[in-house]
Amino acid sequence: MKKYRFFGVISAVCITLSVLYSFVGSSQIPTSRVLLSTNPPLERILPFEAEAEKPQSPVTLTLQAVDAAGKSLTNAKISLQILTPPRNPWLTTDFPIVEGTKLLQMNATAPDGKLEIQQMLPIRGNYQLLVKVSPLVANTFAAYEQTLNLNVRENPIKYKYFVVIAAILLSLGLLGGWVIGGQKELQQGEIAPQSVRLLLSALTVVAIITLIVINISAEVAEAHGSEHHSNSTETIAPSSQKSQGLEINLEGDKNATVGKLANLALQVKDAATGQPANVALQVKAIATEHNLTVFDYKGIPDEQGKLTWLEQFFDGSPHKIEVEATPLPGSNRQFAPVKVAQEVEVEAIAPPIYIRLIGLFYFTAFVGIGMAIGLLIQHRRKPQARAN
């Protein structure tokens, strides 16, 4: 009986090894894939910072579709979706509304199998790039999908700010615990010792000053916003234009909301025949408040002369969509650049109340920890003082 059990165990091990070998062998078979490269390199990519000292540039994302032999695919259609990092209510980012949403969705025609965009990444965390590659000419290659990950680290300066704020709050709590723990017996008619009264008075003054600073900052920000809107009457190109033998129409949402995608579409036609025109396009999304480019794409329209994409404007400020059409290299159609543009008003969404309460909890916790340490020190000092 033991002999049969032994042979049964050996057979099970052999079957398991054969299955593992077949799995490993199949996983090593080269398949079509998408190669991702970034500029700057991944370790130098930082999330968007509205108040950065130096103007930030969007990250260049280059997607190259290759076959099993590593050769670039031609005449491909690349569909791209960029998903922001998932929500984490206990460690929120600068744009909590943006967490767990779609940042971009577009379909691009890639004659050389390459899609290159410039995209500002608003928050830290792990972004997912969902890529689907399909042939423009039927049966030239098999369509496939791939998920790519892009991890953006937090700006190191944020950690320095956190350490400084935590040290200040701990120090305030320590001082409060020290004063309260060292209080003497109450005199007749006193509600609290003089040291405690002075501490509470100082905290009240600090709270009043903080409220005044917050209100002044809010008024300044509101005045800055109204000043920006009053000065946003600069002349921009029309959203539809017939020029140089082309008819270009830029359409889509003129009002957007942070956390949601805005629909945008471009149509390029020959003004004489009404047929789709094949030209080179450069599409830009510019945050007009900071004059900052948050999205940039260079490519061509599809076979119907269209280019469609969905984009989220994560910064709650007005944006401008700007498109420039130029001749393709070596094309028989030559013309001066034609521009169209459209303004998009963006509605900012305030963070949910629970996120602010979590932040308040952290601040209070640091003060409480400092106060507990101060009380503990005073508690240990009193027996020593009585003994002396």
Short mmCIF file of C-alpha atoms in Angstrom, two decimals:
data_model
loop_
_atom_site.label_atom_id
_atom_site.label_comp_id
_atom_site.label_asym_id
_atom_site.label_seq_id
_atom_site.Cartn_x
_atom_site.Cartn_y
_atom_site.Cartn_z
CA MET A 1 0.00 0.00 0.00
CA LYS A 2 2.80 2.37 0.87
CA LYS A 3 4.45 1.52 -2.43
CA TYR A 4 1.37 2.61 -4.40
CA ARG A 5 1.14 5.81 -2.36
CA PHE A 6 4.78 6.54 -3.13
CA PHE A 7 4.23 6.11 -6.86
CA GLY A 8 1.09 8.28 -6.62
CA VAL A 9 3.08 11.08 -5.00
CA ILE A 10 5.80 10.79 -7.66
CA SER A 11 3.16 10.96 -10.42
CA ALA A 12 1.56 14.05 -8.87
CA VAL A 13 4.94 15.79 -8.63
CA CYS A 14 5.76 14.98 -12.25
CA ILE A 15 2.39 16.30 -13.45
CA THR A 16 2.86 19.49 -11.42
CA LEU A 17 6.36 20.03 -12.82
CA SER A 18 5.15 19.46 -16.39
CA VAL A 19 2.34 21.99 -15.91
CA LEU A 20 4.73 24.57 -14.46
CA TYR A 21 7.18 23.97 -17.29
CA SER A 22 4.49 24.43 -19.92
CA PHE A 23 3.31 27.62 -18.17
CA VAL A 24 6.81 29.07 -17.96
CA GLY A 25 7.57 28.07 -21.51
CA SER A 26 4.38 29.67 -22.83
CA SER A 27 5.03 32.86 -20.84
CA GLN A 28 8.41 33.19 -22.51
CA ILE A 29 6.91 33.12 -26.00
CA PRO A 30 7.35 36.65 -27.37
CA THR A 31 4.11 38.47 -28.16
CA SER A 32 3.09 41.84 -29.48
CA ARG A 33 3.38 44.51 -26.80
CA VAL A 34 3.53 48.23 -26.11
CA LEU A 35 6.75 49.86 -24.93
CA LEU A 36 6.46 52.90 -22.66
CA SER A 37 9.13 55.57 -22.25
CA THR A 38 8.94 58.88 -20.40
CA ASN A 39 10.73 62.19 -20.49
CA PRO A 40 11.91 63.11 -17.90
CA PRO A 41 12.84 59.66 -16.58
CA LEU A 42 10.38 58.04 -14.20
CA GLU A 43 12.43 58.75 -11.07
CA ARG A 44 12.38 62.50 -11.84
CA ILE A 45 8.65 62.84 -12.51
CA LEU A 46 6.82 64.90 -9.88
CA PRO A 47 3.10 65.68 -9.58
CA PHE A 48 1.64 69.03 -10.59
CA GLU A 49 2.41 71.92 -8.26
CA ALA A 50 0.35 75.07 -8.86
CA GLU A 51 2.65 77.31 -6.82
CA ALA A 52 5.95 75.88 -8.09
CA GLU A 53 8.81 78.37 -8.30
CA LYS A 54 9.85 77.10 -11.73
CA PRO A 55 7.27 76.59 -14.52
CA GLN A 56 6.43 72.92 -14.82
CA SER A 57 6.34 71.05 -18.10
CA PRO A 58 4.03 68.13 -18.84
CA VAL A 59 5.51 64.63 -18.91
CA THR A 60 6.19 63.20 -22.37
CA LEU A 61 4.68 59.72 -22.68
CA THR A 62 5.78 57.70 -25.71
CA LEU A 63 3.93 54.48 -26.53
CA GLN A 64 5.49 52.27 -29.20
CA ALA A 65 3.53 49.26 -30.50
CA VAL A 66 5.82 46.40 -31.57
CA ASP A 67 5.24 42.86 -32.81
CA ALA A 68 6.62 39.62 -31.36
CA ALA A 69 10.00 40.23 -33.01
CA GLY A 70 10.26 43.73 -31.52
CA LYS A 71 9.60 45.44 -34.85
CA SER A 72 7.40 48.54 -34.87
CA LEU A 73 3.88 47.96 -36.13
CA THR A 74 2.67 50.20 -38.95
CA ASN A 75 -0.77 51.58 -39.79
CA ALA A 76 -2.08 51.07 -36.28
CA LYS A 77 -4.85 52.63 -34.25
CA ILE A 78 -3.94 53.20 -30.61
CA SER A 79 -6.62 53.74 -27.99
CA LEU A 80 -5.35 55.12 -24.69
CA GLN A 81 -6.97 55.62 -21.30
CA ILE A 82 -5.08 57.13 -18.35
CA LEU A 83 -6.51 56.26 -14.93
CA THR A 84 -5.44 58.27 -11.89
CA PRO A 85 -4.26 56.57 -8.67
CA PRO A 86 -7.05 55.07 -6.53
CA ARG A 87 -8.59 56.90 -3.59
CA ASN A 88 -6.98 56.73 -0.17
CA PRO A 89 -9.06 58.77 2.31
CA TRP A 90 -6.44 58.52 5.05
CA LEU A 91 -3.58 59.87 2.92
CA THR A 92 -5.17 62.23 0.41
CA THR A 93 -3.35 64.14 -2.32
CA ASP A 94 -3.54 67.80 -3.33
CA PHE A 95 -6.49 67.00 -5.63
CA PRO A 96 -8.67 64.44 -3.79
CA ILE A 97 -11.50 64.84 -6.32
CA VAL A 98 -9.16 63.62 -9.08
CA GLU A 99 -8.30 60.37 -7.31
CA GLY A 100 -9.75 57.23 -8.88
CA THR A 101 -10.94 58.96 -12.07
CA LYS A 102 -10.03 59.05 -15.77
CA LEU A 103 -7.51 61.69 -16.74
CA LEU A 104 -7.54 61.15 -20.51
CA GLN A 105 -9.18 58.98 -23.15
CA MET A 106 -8.31 59.21 -26.83
CA ASN A 107 -8.08 57.32 -30.10
CA ALA A 108 -5.06 58.10 -32.26
CA THR A 109 -3.99 57.08 -35.75
CA ALA A 110 -0.39 55.88 -35.63
CA PRO A 111 1.13 55.21 -39.09
CA ASP A 112 4.44 54.24 -37.48
CA GLY A 113 2.86 52.54 -34.48
CA LYS A 114 3.86 55.32 -32.10
CA LEU A 115 1.72 57.56 -29.93
CA GLU A 116 3.39 60.47 -28.18
CA ILE A 117 1.61 62.89 -25.88
CA GLN A 118 2.57 65.37 -23.21
CA GLN A 119 0.38 65.15 -20.13
CA MET A 120 0.58 66.90 -16.77
CA LEU A 121 0.17 64.34 -13.98
CA PRO A 122 -1.73 66.01 -11.13
CA ILE A 123 -1.15 63.74 -8.13
CA ARG A 124 1.25 61.16 -6.75
CA GLY A 125 0.62 57.44 -6.95
CA ASN A 126 0.32 54.62 -9.44
CA TYR A 127 -1.28 55.57 -12.78
CA GLN A 128 -2.67 52.90 -15.07
CA LEU A 129 -2.41 53.25 -18.83
CA LEU A 130 -4.92 51.05 -20.64
CA VAL A 131 -3.71 50.63 -24.23
CA LYS A 132 -5.49 48.89 -27.10
CA VAL A 133 -3.72 48.46 -30.45
CA SER A 134 -5.69 47.48 -33.56
CA PRO A 135 -4.87 47.53 -37.30
CA LEU A 136 -6.12 50.23 -39.64
CA VAL A 137 -6.00 47.67 -42.47
CA ALA A 138 -7.94 44.52 -41.63
CA ASN A 139 -5.99 41.31 -40.91
CA THR A 140 -2.54 42.92 -41.04
CA PHE A 141 -1.97 41.98 -37.40
CA ALA A 142 -4.03 40.80 -34.43
CA ALA A 143 -5.43 43.45 -32.12
CA TYR A 144 -4.25 43.30 -28.51
CA GLU A 145 -4.57 45.13 -25.20
CA GLN A 146 -2.05 45.92 -22.50
CA THR A 147 -2.06 47.65 -19.11
CA LEU A 148 0.96 49.75 -18.21
CA ASN A 149 1.78 51.20 -14.79
CA LEU A 150 3.38 54.56 -14.12
CA ASN A 151 4.30 55.36 -10.52
CA VAL A 152 4.75 59.03 -9.65
CA ARG A 153 6.47 59.78 -6.36
CA GLU A 154 5.54 62.63 -4.06
CA ASN A 155 7.44 65.90 -4.18
CA PRO A 156 10.17 65.65 -1.47
CA ILE A 157 9.46 69.21 -0.35
CA LYS A 158 6.06 68.02 0.94
CA TYR A 159 7.79 65.72 3.41
CA LYS A 160 9.87 68.64 4.70
CA TYR A 161 6.72 70.71 5.20
CA PHE A 162 5.09 67.81 7.02
CA VAL A 163 8.03 67.39 9.40
CA VAL A 164 8.08 71.14 10.18
CA ILE A 165 4.32 71.30 10.84
CA ALA A 166 4.40 68.14 12.95
CA ALA A 167 7.29 69.53 15.02
CA ILE A 168 5.43 72.81 15.62
CA LEU A 169 2.22 71.04 16.67
CA LEU A 170 4.11 68.65 18.96
CA SER A 171 5.95 71.59 20.52
CA LEU A 172 2.69 73.44 21.17
CA GLY A 173 1.17 70.34 22.74
CA LEU A 174 4.30 69.74 24.82
CA LEU A 175 4.23 73.33 26.09
CA GLY A 176 0.54 73.05 26.96
CA GLY A 177 1.04 69.75 28.79
CA TRP A 178 4.04 71.18 30.63
CA VAL A 179 2.08 74.23 31.82
CA ILE A 180 -1.08 72.35 32.76
CA GLY A 181 0.84 69.54 34.45
CA GLY A 182 2.80 71.99 36.55
CA GLN A 183 -0.25 73.93 37.81
CA LYS A 184 -0.45 74.80 41.49
CA GLU A 185 -3.41 74.61 43.82
CA LEU A 186 -6.26 77.00 43.03
CA GLN A 187 -6.52 80.19 45.05
CA GLN A 188 -9.86 81.35 46.43
CA GLY A 189 -12.07 82.70 43.60
CA GLU A 190 -9.92 81.27 40.79
CA ILE A 191 -11.49 79.09 38.11
CA ALA A 192 -8.07 77.95 36.86
CA PRO A 193 -4.45 78.69 37.74
CA GLN A 194 -2.90 81.78 36.20
CA SER A 195 -0.54 79.73 33.99
CA VAL A 196 -3.48 77.82 32.50
CA ARG A 197 -5.44 81.05 31.94
CA LEU A 198 -2.46 82.57 30.14
CA LEU A 199 -2.11 79.44 27.98
CA LEU A 200 -5.79 79.46 27.00
CA SER A 201 -5.63 83.20 26.23
CA ALA A 202 -2.61 82.66 23.99
CA LEU A 203 -4.37 79.81 22.16
CA THR A 204 -7.44 82.02 21.64
CA VAL A 205 -5.29 84.78 20.15
CA VAL A 206 -3.58 82.29 17.84
CA ALA A 207 -6.96 80.91 16.70
CA ILE A 208 -8.26 84.43 15.97
CA ILE A 209 -5.12 85.31 13.98
CA THR A 210 -5.41 82.05 12.03
CA LEU A 211 -9.04 82.75 11.11
CA ILE A 212 -8.12 86.29 10.01
CA VAL A 213 -5.29 84.97 7.82
CA ILE A 214 -7.57 82.34 6.24
CA ASN A 215 -10.28 84.91 5.50
CA ILE A 216 -7.78 87.37 4.02
CA SER A 217 -6.27 84.62 1.87
CA ALA A 218 -9.73 83.63 0.63
CA GLU A 219 -10.57 87.25 -0.24
CA VAL A 220 -7.27 87.66 -2.08
CA ALA A 221 -7.84 84.42 -4.01
CA GLU A 222 -11.38 85.50 -4.93
CA ALA A 223 -10.16 88.92 -6.05
CA HIS A 224 -7.42 87.24 -8.08
CA GLY A 225 -9.99 84.97 -9.71
CA SER A 226 -12.30 87.85 -10.62
CA GLU A 227 -9.34 89.85 -11.91
CA HIS A 228 -8.33 86.87 -14.04
CA HIS A 229 -11.82 86.55 -15.49
CA SER A 230 -11.99 90.25 -16.22
CA ASN A 231 -8.66 90.12 -18.03
CA SER A 232 -9.46 86.92 -19.95
CA THR A 233 -10.85 88.86 -22.92
CA GLU A 234 -7.73 88.32 -24.98
CA THR A 235 -8.31 87.63 -28.65
CA ILE A 236 -8.18 83.92 -29.50
CA ALA A 237 -8.67 82.09 -32.76
CA PRO A 238 -12.27 81.13 -33.64
CA SER A 239 -13.47 77.58 -33.02
CA SER A 240 -14.41 77.20 -36.72
CA GLN A 241 -12.45 78.53 -39.63
CA LYS A 242 -12.24 78.27 -43.42
CA SER A 243 -8.79 79.20 -44.60
CA GLN A 244 -6.04 77.96 -46.93
CA GLY A 245 -8.50 75.63 -48.61
CA LEU A 246 -9.36 73.92 -45.32
CA GLU A 247 -12.45 73.87 -43.14
CA ILE A 248 -11.65 73.17 -39.49
CA ASN A 249 -14.26 72.86 -36.76
CA LEU A 250 -13.41 72.46 -33.07
CA GLU A 251 -16.38 71.30 -31.04
CA GLY A 252 -17.05 69.96 -27.58
CA ASP A 253 -17.92 70.92 -24.03
CA LYS A 254 -17.43 74.57 -23.14
CA ASN A 255 -18.09 73.88 -19.46
CA ALA A 256 -16.28 71.18 -17.54
CA THR A 257 -16.07 69.92 -13.96
CA VAL A 258 -13.05 68.73 -12.03
CA GLY A 259 -13.14 64.93 -11.71
CA LYS A 260 -15.13 64.42 -14.93
CA LEU A 261 -14.12 64.07 -18.56
CA ALA A 262 -14.91 66.79 -21.09
CA ASN A 263 -15.75 65.73 -24.65
CA LEU A 264 -13.75 67.38 -27.43
CA ALA A 265 -13.78 66.76 -31.18
CA LEU A 266 -12.06 68.17 -34.25
CA GLN A 267 -13.16 67.88 -37.89
CA VAL A 268 -10.85 68.75 -40.82
CA LYS A 269 -12.25 68.93 -44.36
CA ASP A 270 -11.26 70.17 -47.78
CA ALA A 271 -13.17 73.43 -48.17
CA ALA A 272 -13.79 72.84 -51.89
CA THR A 273 -14.79 69.16 -51.94
CA GLY A 274 -15.94 68.58 -48.36
CA GLN A 275 -13.78 65.45 -48.21
CA PRO A 276 -11.60 64.63 -45.18
CA ALA A 277 -8.22 66.36 -45.31
CA ASN A 278 -5.03 64.69 -44.17
CA VAL A 279 -2.94 67.27 -42.32
CA ALA A 280 -0.64 67.45 -39.32
CA LEU A 281 -2.33 68.54 -36.09
CA GLN A 282 -0.98 69.92 -32.85
CA VAL A 283 -3.50 70.00 -30.00
CA LYS A 284 -2.83 71.87 -26.77
CA ALA A 285 -4.79 72.34 -23.56
CA ILE A 286 -3.56 75.42 -21.70
CA ALA A 287 -4.51 76.48 -18.17
CA THR A 288 -4.90 80.20 -18.80
CA GLU A 289 -4.53 81.22 -15.15
CA HIS A 290 -0.90 80.10 -15.11
CA ASN A 291 -0.42 79.99 -18.91
CA LEU A 292 0.61 76.38 -18.40
CA THR A 293 0.31 73.63 -21.00
CA VAL A 294 -1.28 70.56 -19.38
CA PHE A 295 -1.79 68.46 -22.53
CA ASP A 296 -0.06 68.39 -25.92
CA TYR A 297 -0.52 65.98 -28.82
CA LYS A 298 0.91 65.93 -32.33
CA GLY A 299 -0.69 63.60 -34.84
CA ILE A 300 -3.07 63.26 -37.75
CA PRO A 301 -6.86 62.86 -38.01
CA ASP A 302 -8.44 59.52 -38.86
CA GLU A 303 -9.70 58.45 -42.28
CA GLN A 304 -12.83 60.57 -41.75
CA GLY A 305 -10.80 63.66 -40.94
CA LYS A 306 -11.77 63.52 -37.25
CA LEU A 307 -9.90 63.58 -33.98
CA THR A 308 -11.84 62.94 -30.78
CA TRP A 309 -10.64 62.81 -27.20
CA LEU A 310 -11.93 63.14 -23.64
CA GLU A 311 -9.91 65.12 -21.16
CA GLN A 312 -10.18 66.01 -17.50
CA PHE A 313 -9.21 69.52 -16.39
CA PHE A 314 -8.01 68.77 -12.87
CA ASP A 315 -7.14 72.38 -12.04
CA GLY A 316 -10.33 74.33 -11.41
CA SER A 317 -9.32 77.27 -13.60
CA PRO A 318 -10.30 78.28 -17.15
CA HIS A 319 -8.57 76.42 -19.97
CA LYS A 320 -8.04 77.04 -23.65
CA ILE A 321 -8.01 74.31 -26.30
CA GLU A 322 -5.77 75.33 -29.17
CA VAL A 323 -5.35 73.38 -32.43
CA GLU A 324 -2.91 74.19 -35.23
CA ALA A 325 -3.10 72.47 -38.65
CA THR A 326 0.03 72.36 -40.82
CA PRO A 327 0.99 70.46 -44.01
CA LEU A 328 2.34 66.93 -43.68
CA PRO A 329 6.02 66.52 -44.58
CA GLY A 330 6.31 65.81 -48.29
CA SER A 331 2.63 66.50 -48.94
CA ASN A 332 1.44 68.11 -52.18
CA ARG A 333 -0.91 70.33 -50.17
CA GLN A 334 1.05 73.28 -48.87
CA PHE A 335 -0.52 76.08 -46.82
CA ALA A 336 0.15 78.48 -43.99
CA PRO A 337 -0.69 77.17 -40.49
CA VAL A 338 -4.37 77.42 -39.60
CA LYS A 339 -5.42 77.80 -35.95
CA VAL A 340 -8.69 77.24 -34.12
CA ALA A 341 -9.30 77.56 -30.39
CA GLN A 342 -12.00 77.26 -27.77
CA GLU A 343 -12.25 78.34 -24.15
CA VAL A 344 -13.48 75.93 -21.49
CA GLU A 345 -14.78 77.12 -18.14
CA VAL A 346 -13.93 74.63 -15.38
CA GLU A 347 -15.97 74.25 -12.19
CA ALA A 348 -13.82 73.50 -9.16
CA ILE A 349 -15.13 71.02 -6.59
CA ALA A 350 -14.28 71.51 -2.92
CA PRO A 351 -12.93 68.44 -1.09
CA PRO A 352 -15.56 66.49 0.88
CA ILE A 353 -16.04 67.47 4.50
CA TYR A 354 -14.76 64.10 5.78
CA ILE A 355 -11.37 64.72 4.17
CA ARG A 356 -11.04 68.03 6.01
CA LEU A 357 -12.10 66.35 9.24
CA ILE A 358 -9.41 63.71 8.77
CA GLY A 359 -6.81 66.46 8.35
CA LEU A 360 -8.11 68.17 11.49
CA PHE A 361 -7.88 64.84 13.32
CA TYR A 362 -4.20 64.50 12.38
CA PHE A 363 -3.39 68.03 13.56
CA THR A 364 -5.26 67.47 16.82
CA ALA A 365 -3.51 64.13 17.32
CA PHE A 366 -0.07 65.74 17.08
CA VAL A 367 -1.06 68.38 19.65
CA GLY A 368 -2.55 65.68 21.90
CA ILE A 369 0.60 63.54 21.71
CA GLY A 370 2.74 66.54 22.63
CA MET A 371 0.42 67.43 25.52
CA ALA A 372 0.52 63.85 26.81
CA ILE A 373 4.32 63.91 26.77
CA GLY A 374 4.34 67.23 28.68
CA LEU A 375 1.90 65.93 31.30
CA LEU A 376 3.95 62.73 31.70
CA ILE A 377 7.15 64.70 32.25
CA GLN A 378 5.50 66.92 34.87
CA HIS A 379 3.94 63.90 36.54
CA ARG A 380 7.35 62.29 36.95
CA ARG A 381 8.94 65.55 38.17
CA LYS A 382 6.50 66.12 41.05
CA PRO A 383 7.47 63.05 43.18
CA GLN A 384 11.13 63.97 42.76
CA ALA A 385 10.45 67.56 43.83
CA ARG A 386 8.49 66.39 46.92
CA ALA A 387 11.28 63.97 47.85
CA ASN A 388 13.88 66.75 47.63
#
